[in-house]
Coordinates of C-alpha atoms and ligand atoms in Angstrom, one line a residue:
X1 CA 187.0 -62.3 -15.7
X2 CA 186.9 -58.5 -15.2
X3 CA 190.1 -57.3 -13.4
X4 CA 189.5 -56.4 -9.8
X5 CA 191.4 -53.8 -7.9
X6 CA 192.2 -53.6 -4.2
X7 CA 191.4 -50.4 -2.4
X8 CA 194.6 -50.6 -0.4
X9 CA 196.9 -50.0 -3.4
X10 CA 199.4 -52.3 -5.1
X11 CA 202.9 -53.4 -4.6
X12 CA 205.1 -51.5 -7.0
X13 CA 206.5 -54.7 -8.5
X14 CA 206.9 -58.4 -8.1
X15 CA 210.1 -57.8 -6.1
X16 CA 208.2 -55.6 -3.7
X17 CA 205.7 -58.5 -3.0
X18 CA 208.5 -61.1 -2.7
X19 CA 210.3 -58.8 -0.2
X20 CA 207.1 -58.2 1.8
X21 CA 206.2 -61.9 1.8
X22 CA 209.8 -62.9 2.8
X23 CA 209.8 -60.2 5.5
X24 CA 206.6 -61.8 6.8
X25 CA 208.1 -65.3 6.7
X26 CA 211.5 -64.5 8.1
X27 CA 211.2 -63.6 11.8
X28 CA 211.1 -65.0 15.2
X29 CA 209.7 -68.3 13.7
X30 CA 213.1 -69.0 12.2
X31 CA 215.4 -67.5 14.9
X32 CA 213.6 -68.2 18.1
X33 CA 211.0 -70.9 17.4
X34 CA 212.7 -73.2 15.0
X35 CA 215.7 -74.1 17.3
X36 CA 213.7 -74.5 20.4
X37 CA 211.0 -76.7 18.8
X38 CA 213.7 -78.7 17.1
X39 CA 215.5 -79.0 20.4
X40 CA 212.4 -80.2 22.2
X41 CA 211.7 -82.8 19.6
X42 CA 215.1 -84.4 19.5
X43 CA 216.7 -82.6 16.5
X44 CA 217.4 -84.5 13.3
X45 CA 214.2 -86.4 12.9
X46 CA 212.2 -83.3 13.5
X47 CA 214.4 -81.2 11.1
X48 CA 214.0 -83.8 8.4
X49 CA 210.2 -83.9 8.8
X50 CA 210.2 -80.1 8.9
X51 CA 212.0 -79.9 5.6
X52 CA 209.7 -82.4 4.0
X53 CA 206.7 -80.5 5.2
X54 CA 208.0 -77.2 3.9
X55 CA 208.6 -78.6 0.4
X56 CA 205.7 -81.0 0.0
X57 CA 203.0 -79.3 2.0
X58 CA 204.0 -75.7 2.7
X59 CA 205.0 -74.8 -0.8
X60 CA 201.7 -75.9 -2.5
X61 CA 199.6 -74.3 0.3
X62 CA 201.5 -71.1 -0.1
X63 CA 200.7 -71.1 -3.8
X64 CA 197.1 -71.8 -3.0
X65 CA 196.9 -69.0 -0.5
X66 CA 198.5 -66.5 -2.9
X67 CA 196.2 -67.7 -5.7
X68 CA 193.1 -67.0 -3.6
X69 CA 194.3 -63.6 -2.5
X70 CA 195.3 -62.4 -5.9
X71 CA 192.2 -63.6 -7.6
X72 CA 189.9 -62.2 -5.0
X73 CA 191.8 -58.9 -4.6
X74 CA 190.2 -58.2 -1.3
X75 CA 190.7 -59.0 2.4
X76 CA 190.7 -62.8 3.1
X77 CA 187.0 -62.9 4.2
X78 CA 185.8 -61.1 1.1
X79 CA 188.1 -62.9 -1.2
X80 CA 186.9 -66.3 0.0
X81 CA 183.3 -65.2 -0.2
X82 CA 183.7 -63.8 -3.7
X83 CA 185.6 -66.8 -5.1
X84 CA 183.2 -69.3 -3.6
X85 CA 180.3 -67.4 -5.2
X86 CA 182.1 -67.5 -8.5
X87 CA 182.8 -71.1 -8.2
X88 CA 179.4 -72.0 -6.9
X89 CA 180.9 -73.2 -3.6
X90 CA 179.2 -73.2 -0.2
X91 CA 178.7 -69.9 1.6
X92 CA 180.4 -71.3 4.6
X93 CA 183.9 -70.9 3.0
X94 CA 184.1 -67.3 4.4
X95 CA 184.9 -69.1 7.6
X96 CA 188.3 -69.8 6.1
X97 CA 189.0 -66.1 6.0
X98 CA 187.5 -65.4 9.4
X99 CA 189.4 -68.3 11.1
X100 CA 192.6 -67.0 9.6
X101 CA 192.0 -63.5 11.0
X102 CA 191.5 -64.9 14.5
X103 CA 194.5 -67.2 14.2
X104 CA 196.7 -64.2 13.1
X105 CA 195.6 -62.1 16.1
X106 CA 196.1 -64.9 18.6
X107 CA 199.6 -65.6 17.2
X108 CA 200.5 -61.9 17.3
X109 CA 199.4 -61.7 21.0
X110 CA 202.4 -63.8 22.1
X111 CA 204.6 -63.0 19.1
X112 CA 204.7 -59.5 20.3
X113 CA 205.7 -60.5 23.9
X114 CA 208.6 -62.6 22.5
X115 CA 209.6 -59.7 20.2
X116 CA 209.6 -57.6 23.4
X117 CA 212.2 -60.0 24.9
X118 CA 214.3 -59.4 21.8
X119 CA 214.1 -55.7 22.4
X120 CA 215.0 -56.2 26.0
X121 CA 218.0 -58.2 25.0
X122 CA 219.4 -55.2 23.0
X123 CA 220.0 -53.6 26.4
X124 CA 220.8 -56.9 28.1
X125 CA 223.6 -57.5 25.5
X126 CA 225.2 -54.1 26.2
X127 CA 224.9 -54.8 29.9
X128 CA 226.7 -58.1 29.6
X129 CA 229.9 -56.2 28.9
X130 CA 230.0 -55.6 32.7
X131 CA 232.1 -58.4 34.2
X132 CA 230.1 -61.1 36.0
X133 CA 226.7 -60.2 34.5
X134 CA 226.9 -62.6 31.7
X135 CA 227.7 -65.8 33.6
X136 CA 224.3 -67.2 34.3
X137 CA 222.4 -67.1 31.0
X138 CA 219.5 -69.1 32.3
X139 CA 219.0 -66.8 35.2
X140 CA 219.2 -63.7 33.0
X141 CA 216.6 -65.1 30.7
X142 CA 214.3 -65.9 33.6
X143 CA 214.7 -62.4 34.8
X144 CA 213.9 -60.8 31.5
X145 CA 210.9 -63.1 31.0
X146 CA 209.7 -62.7 34.5
X147 CA 210.0 -59.0 34.7
X148 CA 206.5 -57.8 34.2
X149 CA 207.3 -54.1 33.8
X150 CA 210.0 -54.7 31.1
X151 CA 207.8 -57.2 29.3
X152 CA 204.8 -54.9 29.5
X153 CA 206.7 -51.9 28.2
X154 CA 208.5 -53.9 25.4
X155 CA 205.2 -55.6 24.3
X156 CA 203.5 -52.3 24.2
X157 CA 206.3 -50.6 22.2
X158 CA 206.5 -53.4 19.7
X159 CA 202.8 -53.6 19.1
X160 CA 202.6 -49.8 18.9
X161 CA 205.3 -49.8 16.2
X162 CA 203.4 -52.5 14.3
X163 CA 200.2 -50.6 14.5
X164 CA 201.8 -47.4 13.3
X165 CA 203.2 -49.1 10.2
X166 CA 200.0 -50.9 9.3
X167 CA 198.0 -47.7 9.9
X168 CA 200.0 -46.0 7.1
X169 CA 199.4 -48.9 4.7
X170 CA 201.7 -51.8 4.2
X171 CA 202.9 -51.0 0.7
X172 CA 204.6 -47.8 1.9
X173 CA 207.8 -48.3 3.8
X174 CA 207.7 -52.1 4.0
X175 CA 209.8 -52.6 0.9
X176 CA 212.5 -50.3 2.1
X177 CA 212.6 -51.8 5.6
X178 CA 212.8 -55.3 4.4
X179 CA 215.6 -54.4 1.9
X180 CA 217.6 -53.0 4.7
X181 CA 216.9 -55.4 7.5
X182 CA 217.0 -58.8 5.7
X183 CA 220.4 -58.6 4.0
X184 CA 222.0 -57.2 7.2
X185 CA 220.4 -59.9 9.3
X186 CA 221.7 -62.5 6.9
X187 CA 225.2 -61.0 7.1
X188 CA 225.2 -61.2 10.9
X189 CA 223.9 -64.7 10.8
X190 CA 226.8 -65.7 8.4
X191 CA 229.3 -64.2 10.8
X192 CA 227.7 -66.1 13.6
X193 CA 227.9 -69.3 11.6
X194 CA 231.6 -68.7 11.2
X195 CA 231.9 -68.1 15.0
X196 CA 229.9 -71.1 16.0
X197 CA 231.7 -73.4 13.7
X198 CA 235.1 -72.2 15.1
X199 CA 234.3 -72.3 18.8
X200 CA 231.2 -74.5 19.1
X201 CA 231.0 -78.3 19.6
X202 CA 230.5 -78.7 15.8
X203 CA 230.4 -82.5 15.6
X204 CA 227.8 -82.9 18.4
X205 CA 225.8 -79.8 17.3
X206 CA 225.5 -80.7 13.7
X207 CA 224.8 -84.4 14.5
X208 CA 222.0 -83.3 16.7
X209 CA 220.6 -80.9 14.0
X210 CA 221.0 -83.1 11.0
X211 CA 221.1 -86.8 11.8
X212 CA 217.7 -88.5 12.2
X213 CA 217.2 -91.5 14.3
X214 CA 217.9 -90.2 17.9
X215 CA 214.2 -90.2 18.5
X216 CA 211.5 -92.1 16.5
X217 CA 209.4 -90.0 14.2
X218 CA 205.9 -90.1 15.8
X219 CA 202.6 -88.2 15.3
X220 CA 203.7 -85.6 17.8
X221 CA 206.9 -84.8 16.0
X222 CA 205.1 -84.8 12.6
X223 CA 202.4 -82.4 13.8
X224 CA 205.1 -80.1 15.4
X225 CA 207.0 -80.2 12.1
X226 CA 203.9 -79.4 10.1
X227 CA 203.0 -76.6 12.5
X228 CA 206.5 -75.1 12.4
X229 CA 206.5 -75.3 8.6
X230 CA 203.2 -73.3 8.4
X231 CA 204.3 -70.9 11.1
X232 CA 207.6 -70.1 9.6
X233 CA 206.3 -69.8 6.1
X234 CA 203.4 -67.5 7.3
X235 CA 201.0 -69.9 5.6
X236 CA 197.6 -70.9 6.7
X237 CA 196.1 -67.8 8.3
X238 CA 195.7 -65.4 5.4
X239 CA 198.7 -63.1 5.7
X240 CA 200.0 -64.0 2.3
X241 CA 196.4 -64.0 1.0
X242 CA 196.0 -60.4 2.1
X243 CA 199.4 -59.4 0.7
X244 CA 198.6 -61.2 -2.6
X245 CA 195.5 -59.0 -3.0
X246 CA 198.0 -56.2 -3.7
X247 CA 200.0 -58.2 -6.2
X248 CA 199.9 -57.1 -9.8
X249 CA 198.7 -59.7 -12.2
X250 CA 200.8 -61.5 -14.7
X251 CA 203.5 -63.0 -12.5
X252 CA 203.9 -66.6 -12.0
X253 CA 202.9 -67.7 -8.5
X254 CA 204.9 -70.9 -8.4
X255 CA 208.3 -69.2 -8.9
X256 CA 207.4 -66.4 -6.6
X257 CA 206.5 -68.9 -3.8
X258 CA 209.6 -71.0 -4.4
X259 CA 211.8 -67.9 -3.8
X260 CA 210.1 -67.1 -0.5
X261 CA 210.3 -70.7 0.6
X262 CA 214.0 -71.0 -0.2
X263 CA 214.9 -67.8 1.6
X264 CA 212.9 -68.7 4.6
X265 CA 214.2 -72.3 4.9
X266 CA 217.8 -71.1 4.3
X267 CA 217.5 -68.7 7.3
X268 CA 216.1 -71.4 9.6
X269 CA 219.0 -73.8 8.7
X270 CA 221.6 -71.1 9.2
X271 CA 220.1 -70.5 12.7
X272 CA 220.2 -74.2 13.4
X273 CA 223.9 -74.4 12.4
X274 CA 224.6 -71.4 14.7
X275 CA 222.7 -72.5 17.7
X276 CA 223.3 -76.2 18.2
X277 CA 227.1 -76.3 18.2
X278 CA 227.0 -73.5 20.8
X279 CA 224.3 -75.3 22.8
X280 CA 226.6 -78.3 23.1
X281 CA 229.7 -76.2 23.7
X282 CA 228.1 -74.3 26.6
X283 CA 226.2 -77.3 28.0
X284 CA 222.8 -75.7 27.5
X285 CA 219.9 -78.2 27.5
X286 CA 218.7 -78.4 23.9
X287 CA 215.2 -79.2 25.1
X288 CA 215.1 -76.3 27.5
X289 CA 212.2 -74.5 25.9
X290 CA 211.5 -71.0 24.7
X291 CA 214.6 -69.4 26.2
X292 CA 217.0 -71.5 24.1
X293 CA 218.1 -68.9 21.6
X294 CA 218.2 -66.1 24.0
X295 CA 220.4 -68.0 26.5
X296 CA 222.7 -69.6 24.0
X297 CA 223.3 -66.4 22.0
X298 CA 223.8 -64.3 25.1
X299 CA 226.6 -66.7 26.2
X300 CA 228.2 -66.5 22.8
X301 CA 228.0 -62.7 22.7
X302 CA 229.6 -62.5 26.1
X303 CA 232.6 -64.5 24.9
X304 CA 233.0 -62.9 21.5
X305 CA 235.4 -59.9 21.0
X306 CA 233.1 -56.9 20.6
X307 CA 230.2 -59.2 21.4
X308 CA 228.2 -56.7 23.5
X309 CA 227.8 -54.3 20.6
X310 CA 227.4 -57.2 18.1
X311 CA 224.7 -58.7 20.3
X312 CA 222.8 -55.5 20.7
X313 CA 222.8 -54.9 16.9
X314 CA 221.7 -58.5 16.4
X315 CA 218.8 -58.3 18.7
X316 CA 217.7 -55.0 17.2
X317 CA 217.7 -56.5 13.8
X318 CA 215.8 -59.5 15.1
X319 CA 213.2 -57.2 16.5
X320 CA 213.0 -55.4 13.1
X321 CA 212.6 -58.8 11.4
X322 CA 209.8 -59.6 13.9
X323 CA 208.2 -56.3 13.1
X324 CA 207.9 -57.2 9.4
X325 CA 206.2 -60.4 10.4
X326 CA 203.9 -58.7 12.9
X327 CA 202.7 -56.4 10.2
X328 CA 201.7 -59.4 8.2
X329 CA 199.8 -60.9 11.1
X330 CA 197.8 -57.7 11.5
X331 CA 197.1 -57.0 7.9
X332 CA 194.2 -59.5 7.3
X333 CA 192.2 -58.1 10.2
X334 CA 192.8 -54.5 9.4
X335 CA 192.0 -54.9 5.7
X336 CA 188.8 -56.7 6.6
X337 CA 187.7 -54.0 9.1
X338 CA 188.5 -51.3 6.6
X339 CA 186.7 -52.9 3.7
X340 CA 183.8 -54.6 5.3
X341 CA 183.0 -52.3 8.1
X342 CA 184.1 -49.0 6.5
X343 CA 186.4 -48.2 9.4
X344 CA 189.2 -45.9 8.3
X345 CA 192.4 -47.9 7.9
X346 CA 194.2 -45.9 10.5
X347 CA 191.5 -46.5 13.2
X348 CA 191.2 -50.1 12.2
X349 CA 195.0 -50.6 12.7
X350 CA 194.9 -49.1 16.2
X351 CA 191.7 -50.9 17.3
X352 CA 192.9 -54.3 16.2
X353 CA 196.3 -53.7 17.8
X354 CA 194.6 -52.6 21.0
X355 CA 192.7 -55.8 21.2
X356 CA 195.8 -57.9 20.5
X357 CA 197.6 -55.9 23.1
X358 CA 195.0 -56.8 25.7
X359 CA 195.1 -60.5 24.9
X360 CA 198.9 -60.3 25.0
X361 CA 198.8 -59.1 28.6
X362 CA 197.8 -62.6 29.5
X363 CA 201.1 -63.9 28.2
X364 CA 203.0 -61.0 29.9
X365 CA 201.4 -61.7 33.3
X366 CA 201.6 -65.5 33.2
X367 CA 205.3 -65.4 32.4
X368 CA 205.7 -62.7 35.0
X369 CA 204.1 -64.6 37.8
X370 CA 207.5 -65.5 39.1
X371 CA 210.0 -68.3 38.9
X372 CA 208.4 -70.3 41.8
X373 CA 205.5 -71.1 39.5
X374 CA 207.5 -71.2 36.3
X375 CA 206.2 -74.7 35.4
X376 CA 202.5 -73.7 35.5
X377 CA 203.0 -70.2 34.2
X378 CA 204.2 -71.5 30.9
X379 CA 201.0 -73.3 30.4
X380 CA 199.0 -70.4 29.2
X381 CA 201.5 -69.6 26.5
X382 CA 202.0 -73.3 25.7
X383 CA 198.3 -73.8 25.2
X384 CA 198.1 -70.7 23.0
X385 CA 201.1 -71.8 21.0
X386 CA 199.8 -75.3 20.5
X387 CA 196.3 -74.2 19.5
X388 CA 197.6 -71.6 17.0
X389 CA 200.4 -73.5 15.3
X390 CA 199.4 -77.1 15.7
X391 CA 195.7 -76.8 15.3
X392 CA 194.6 -73.5 13.7
X393 CA 197.3 -73.1 11.1
X394 CA 197.1 -76.7 9.8
X395 CA 193.3 -76.3 9.7
X396 CA 193.6 -73.1 7.7
X397 CA 196.1 -74.7 5.4
X398 CA 193.8 -77.7 4.9
X399 CA 190.9 -75.4 4.1
X400 CA 192.9 -73.5 1.5
X401 CA 194.1 -76.7 -0.1
X402 CA 190.6 -78.1 -0.3
X403 CA 189.2 -74.8 -1.5
X404 CA 191.6 -74.4 -4.4
X405 CA 191.9 -78.2 -5.1
X406 CA 188.2 -79.2 -4.9
X407 CA 186.0 -76.1 -4.9
X408 CA 187.7 -74.0 -7.5
X409 CA 187.6 -75.4 -11.0
X410 CA 190.7 -76.5 -12.7
X411 CA 190.5 -73.8 -15.3
X412 CA 190.5 -70.9 -12.9
X413 CA 193.3 -72.2 -10.7
X414 CA 195.4 -72.9 -13.8
X415 CA 194.7 -69.4 -15.2
X416 CA 195.6 -67.8 -11.9
X417 CA 198.8 -69.8 -11.2
X418 CA 200.3 -69.2 -14.6
X419 CA 202.3 -72.4 -14.7
X420 CA 200.4 -73.9 -17.6
X421 CA 198.6 -77.2 -17.2
X422 CA 201.7 -79.5 -17.5
X423 CA 203.5 -81.5 -14.9
X424 CA 204.1 -78.7 -12.5
X425 CA 200.4 -77.8 -12.4
X426 CA 199.5 -81.5 -12.0
X427 CA 201.9 -81.8 -9.1
X428 CA 200.4 -78.8 -7.4
X429 CA 196.9 -80.0 -8.0
X430 CA 197.6 -83.4 -6.6
X431 CA 199.2 -81.8 -3.6
X432 CA 196.2 -79.6 -2.9
X433 CA 193.6 -82.3 -3.6
X434 CA 195.3 -85.2 -1.8
X435 CA 198.7 -84.8 -0.3
X436 CA 197.9 -81.8 1.9
X437 CA 194.6 -83.0 3.2
X438 CA 196.0 -86.5 3.9
X439 CA 199.1 -85.0 5.7
X440 CA 197.1 -82.6 7.9
X441 CA 194.4 -85.1 8.8
X442 CA 197.0 -87.8 9.2
X443 CA 199.0 -85.6 11.6
X444 CA 195.9 -84.8 13.6
X445 CA 195.0 -88.5 13.8
X446 CA 198.4 -89.7 14.7
X447 CA 199.0 -87.0 17.4
X448 CA 195.5 -87.6 18.9
X449 CA 196.1 -91.3 19.1
X450 CA 199.4 -91.1 21.0
Ligands
LIG1 N1 206.5 -66.5 9.7 C1 206.6 -65.6 10.8 C2 207.9 -65.9 11.5 O1 208.5 -66.9 11.2 C3 205.4 -65.6 11.7 C4 204.1 -65.4 11.0 C5 203.2 -66.5 11.0 C6 203.9 -64.3 10.3 C7 202.0 -66.4 10.3 C8 202.7 -64.1 9.6 C9 201.8 -65.2 9.6 O2 208.3 -65.2 12.4

């Protein structure tokens, strides 16, 4: 095969790619979404299902996605078109790329609003140093979430920052940002683990997080675990496919993916170990929904010596981690507009972000409709969240698995993966051909039949 080149440049090294991909994976999905989804689904059984999904389903799909991107060397639409032509597949496979672009933009529309809450909590944390302010964490969260002006401003700021980075090209700047943000975030998380284990209700919290059996594992929990695995790994919508188009050849995709998966799962577990002992110590309801982390951490920061400043730094870093994920959510659409429609990259980044901003206003306003209607106002977000992570991401992942497992021939996938044709390759191939399709279809079927 003649080597292809991407018009968007290349990562300077494998490390740069691993950093960018980890930056895309580690974000609100680990810190905000993981604990609240785990809390809503009863803890231990969900966490176990999540870990199994990450390893058995997420990892092989991540390898499949990186494989397609690196072999195609173009945006997800063009890469899937090119590879399906080469492999004599059906022309309809471009839908895989198109669906992914749509999924990413829909996710970003609410991701940006939540990242905006994180930005707002920078200020909220500082304000909590004023006596009395910190007492009612639930009310404070409701105020932040329900304040249309703050949400609007923070959502706009966050998306503006994402557009600005993507307009300049992801390979510039992203490596440096991730190198700075991720280690610092992990250090703060480790400090918080120490804090939570010393003041939290450790026994109750860890039992909730790690012991299965409190609730029965059903189709619902399985689908939620699968969706969370894809969401937190950034798999199933083409972000890693787009990034992999800039990955130099000659690196082994299996090991690269394993590093990203390990880093991402480690961060989620750290967050779980922080949040649940505190949840039980403060008497926060574990199934209280999307405010869980904001409320729990705000209470902890209010009690901690120096917590106001620590909290502000933490939420700033969390917003930065969310930024490196938002960039990945934008990249497939921007790369596609720039390559296929000849739109200058800069303009493409701003147009796409503008569209996402508009759609995101729906989330801003429905959350801002006021506490009286809090129950119904979460439905817009809840529907969007369900469609993206529990339907579209699993569908995207299924398509990637079937494409690499059944449409592409064994020789080309083996050549691209670079793990030989021994047991590791066979395991990957059985996962993409059988395990992933069975798991995704099984989860859909079980959840639909509830
Ligand atoms: N994985 C990111 C997070 O956990 C979110 C994301 C999903 C990013 C899909 C890119 C693609 O925050």
